[in-house]
XYZ file of C-alpha atoms in Angstrom:
197
model
C -9.059 -21.868 -22.694
C -7.789 -24.183 -25.246
C -4.267 -23.610 -27.154
C -5.661 -22.319 -30.457
C -7.755 -19.871 -28.367
C -4.747 -18.957 -26.438
C -2.340 -18.299 -29.296
C -5.179 -15.911 -30.676
C -5.070 -13.981 -27.497
C -1.180 -13.982 -27.335
C -1.399 -12.536 -31.105
C -3.695 -9.856 -30.276
C -1.737 -8.738 -27.457
C 1.569 -8.540 -29.662
C -0.768 -6.293 -32.155
C -1.560 -3.742 -29.370
C 2.052 -3.286 -28.235
C 2.978 0.258 -28.572
C -1.081 1.154 -29.039
C -1.917 0.555 -25.465
C 0.119 1.615 -22.211
C 2.719 -0.539 -21.091
C 0.915 -0.562 -18.129
C -2.708 -1.825 -19.161
C -1.066 -4.033 -21.751
C 1.277 -5.654 -19.136
C -2.047 -6.098 -16.807
C -3.354 -7.501 -19.668
C -0.571 -10.274 -20.793
C 0.070 -10.817 -16.773
C -4.054 -11.592 -16.614
C -4.288 -13.927 -19.127
C -0.922 -15.908 -18.334
C -2.353 -16.338 -14.764
C -5.424 -17.757 -16.014
C -7.719 -14.459 -15.536
C -9.205 -14.660 -18.343
C -12.673 -12.517 -17.354
C -10.329 -9.913 -15.814
C -8.108 -9.882 -18.758
C -11.115 -9.296 -21.300
C -12.921 -6.902 -19.125
C -9.344 -4.848 -18.697
C -8.339 -5.104 -22.288
C -12.145 -4.031 -24.018
C -12.906 -1.591 -21.295
C -9.117 0.396 -21.700
C -9.333 0.274 -25.485
C -12.795 2.183 -25.222
C -11.915 4.507 -22.581
C -8.398 5.273 -24.140
C -9.834 5.533 -27.915
C -7.308 3.142 -29.124
C -8.944 1.691 -32.202
C -8.638 -1.903 -33.703
C -9.062 -3.215 -36.947
C -11.621 -5.503 -38.391
C -9.601 -8.352 -38.286
C -8.500 -7.720 -34.977
C -12.093 -7.392 -33.722
C -13.103 -10.775 -35.354
C -9.855 -12.327 -33.523
C -11.479 -10.656 -29.923
C -14.810 -11.855 -30.902
C -13.392 -15.457 -30.994
C -12.433 -15.424 -27.281
C -13.877 -12.455 -25.339
C -16.534 -13.932 -22.838
C -19.292 -11.871 -24.347
C -18.496 -11.357 -27.993
C -21.466 -9.676 -28.982
C -21.514 -7.416 -25.926
C -21.280 -3.792 -25.539
C -17.955 -3.534 -24.005
C -16.439 -5.177 -27.428
C -18.908 -2.721 -29.522
C -17.793 0.397 -28.046
C -13.845 -0.528 -29.128
C -13.391 2.260 -32.050
C -13.101 0.422 -35.182
C -10.018 1.860 -37.815
C -9.243 1.168 -41.265
C -5.581 -0.175 -40.597
C -3.271 0.047 -37.708
C -1.529 3.619 -37.341
C 2.497 3.716 -37.775
C 4.335 3.142 -34.305
C 4.010 6.422 -32.306
C 7.615 6.344 -31.047
C 11.205 6.621 -32.362
C 13.804 3.743 -31.405
C 17.581 4.237 -31.726
C 20.296 2.237 -30.454
C 21.660 4.686 -27.710
C 19.951 7.051 -25.460
C 20.319 10.678 -24.182
C 23.039 11.460 -22.002
C 20.177 11.574 -19.048
C 18.899 8.492 -19.713
C 19.216 5.928 -17.112
C 21.855 3.594 -16.624
C 20.646 0.569 -18.178
C 23.194 -1.953 -17.137
C 21.779 -3.078 -13.971
C 19.140 -4.499 -16.482
C 21.189 -5.910 -18.778
C 23.187 -8.226 -16.375
C 19.947 -9.243 -15.045
C 17.846 -9.881 -17.979
C 21.197 -11.599 -19.898
C 21.572 -13.778 -16.556
C 17.525 -14.908 -16.718
C 17.619 -15.333 -20.394
C 18.678 -18.602 -20.758
C 16.347 -20.529 -18.102
C 13.545 -18.755 -20.461
C 14.674 -20.482 -23.719
C 16.062 -17.341 -24.674
C 17.612 -16.707 -27.789
C 18.441 -13.259 -27.663
C 18.062 -9.847 -26.291
C 17.941 -6.508 -27.243
C 17.881 -3.018 -26.208
C 16.583 -0.071 -27.897
C 15.911 3.586 -26.512
C 12.302 4.216 -26.906
C 11.168 7.893 -27.650
C 7.328 9.003 -28.065
C 6.121 10.931 -30.607
C 2.693 12.668 -30.604
C 0.086 10.249 -29.558
C 2.290 8.230 -27.778
C 0.532 6.104 -24.721
C 4.110 6.226 -22.897
C 7.190 8.179 -22.111
C 11.015 7.718 -22.903
C 12.165 4.156 -21.684
C 14.837 1.549 -22.716
C 12.904 -0.867 -24.395
C 13.784 -4.778 -24.113
C 13.032 -7.389 -26.734
C 13.538 -10.884 -25.953
C 13.645 -13.353 -28.324
C 12.851 -16.995 -27.204
C 12.572 -20.322 -28.850
C 9.374 -21.660 -30.637
C 7.073 -23.192 -28.377
C 7.846 -20.990 -25.640
C 4.820 -19.347 -23.877
C 4.849 -15.762 -24.803
C 2.709 -14.218 -21.889
C 4.383 -16.563 -19.128
C 7.498 -15.579 -20.435
C 6.704 -11.618 -20.567
C 5.050 -12.096 -16.858
C 8.229 -13.963 -15.532
C 10.718 -11.338 -16.892
C 8.564 -8.570 -15.817
C 8.655 -10.278 -12.115
C 12.085 -10.243 -12.243
C 12.893 -6.870 -13.298
C 10.598 -5.523 -10.309
C 11.736 -7.852 -7.452
C 15.411 -7.667 -8.378
C 15.923 -4.007 -9.234
C 12.354 -2.369 -8.673
C 12.430 -1.171 -12.142
C 9.051 -1.728 -15.260
C 10.979 -0.902 -18.633
C 8.404 -1.927 -21.427
C 9.627 -5.655 -22.624
C 8.199 -7.583 -25.950
C 8.634 -11.182 -26.034
C 9.301 -12.663 -29.696
C 8.534 -16.456 -30.153
C 10.598 -18.149 -33.078
C 9.081 -16.991 -35.991
C 5.736 -15.384 -35.215
C 4.446 -12.594 -36.826
C 6.386 -9.325 -35.483
C 3.912 -5.927 -35.760
C 5.651 -2.857 -36.946
C 6.293 -1.462 -33.497
C 8.499 -4.519 -32.838
C 9.853 -4.304 -36.457
C 10.966 -0.636 -35.612
C 12.533 -1.518 -32.016
C 14.255 -4.902 -33.148
C 15.850 -2.804 -36.321
C 17.264 -0.152 -34.199
C 17.947 -2.930 -31.071
C 21.694 -3.944 -30.619
C 21.987 -7.362 -29.063
C 22.939 -7.192 -25.418
C 23.063 -10.818 -24.998
C 22.868 -13.791 -27.414
C 22.888 -18.087 -26.552
């Protein structure tokens, strides 16, 4: 996969944040980062179709440029929508009284961020609205330097969270001035900085 195609894959994964479940999109991101392109394509397309997650015509065109079988039934089975829906979550800077303590993850990810070319780390409480694919959780947004591999960074951060803390909080990695989705914009708007370079 050449650099341009990999950038397109990364953009599609970014666009689908908050629309596919954390676990499914995380698996897709990690498989692409690991070079398991066929497995990632299949997981992405079959999950979109199975869960009825629609994509825009523009997103379909982007997918057509990298999936192994651009004219196959798997892509054709994914429903088309006119426009990207509003994020099915509400974000806030603090969680409810019974929210899990984020301090261990704050500490771990703040210490880990510099070696991943981090510029800032933010955290918000993500509460689901009707139709959200995931339950309430702390969401982290790691902003990294231009040129950083977004998918590999995501994979590394998630591995670090799981190996060190046995936790799987959702994480969004934003590279430099790359376009942000409404989901990422909404999260960042409510996410105070936990760490800055």
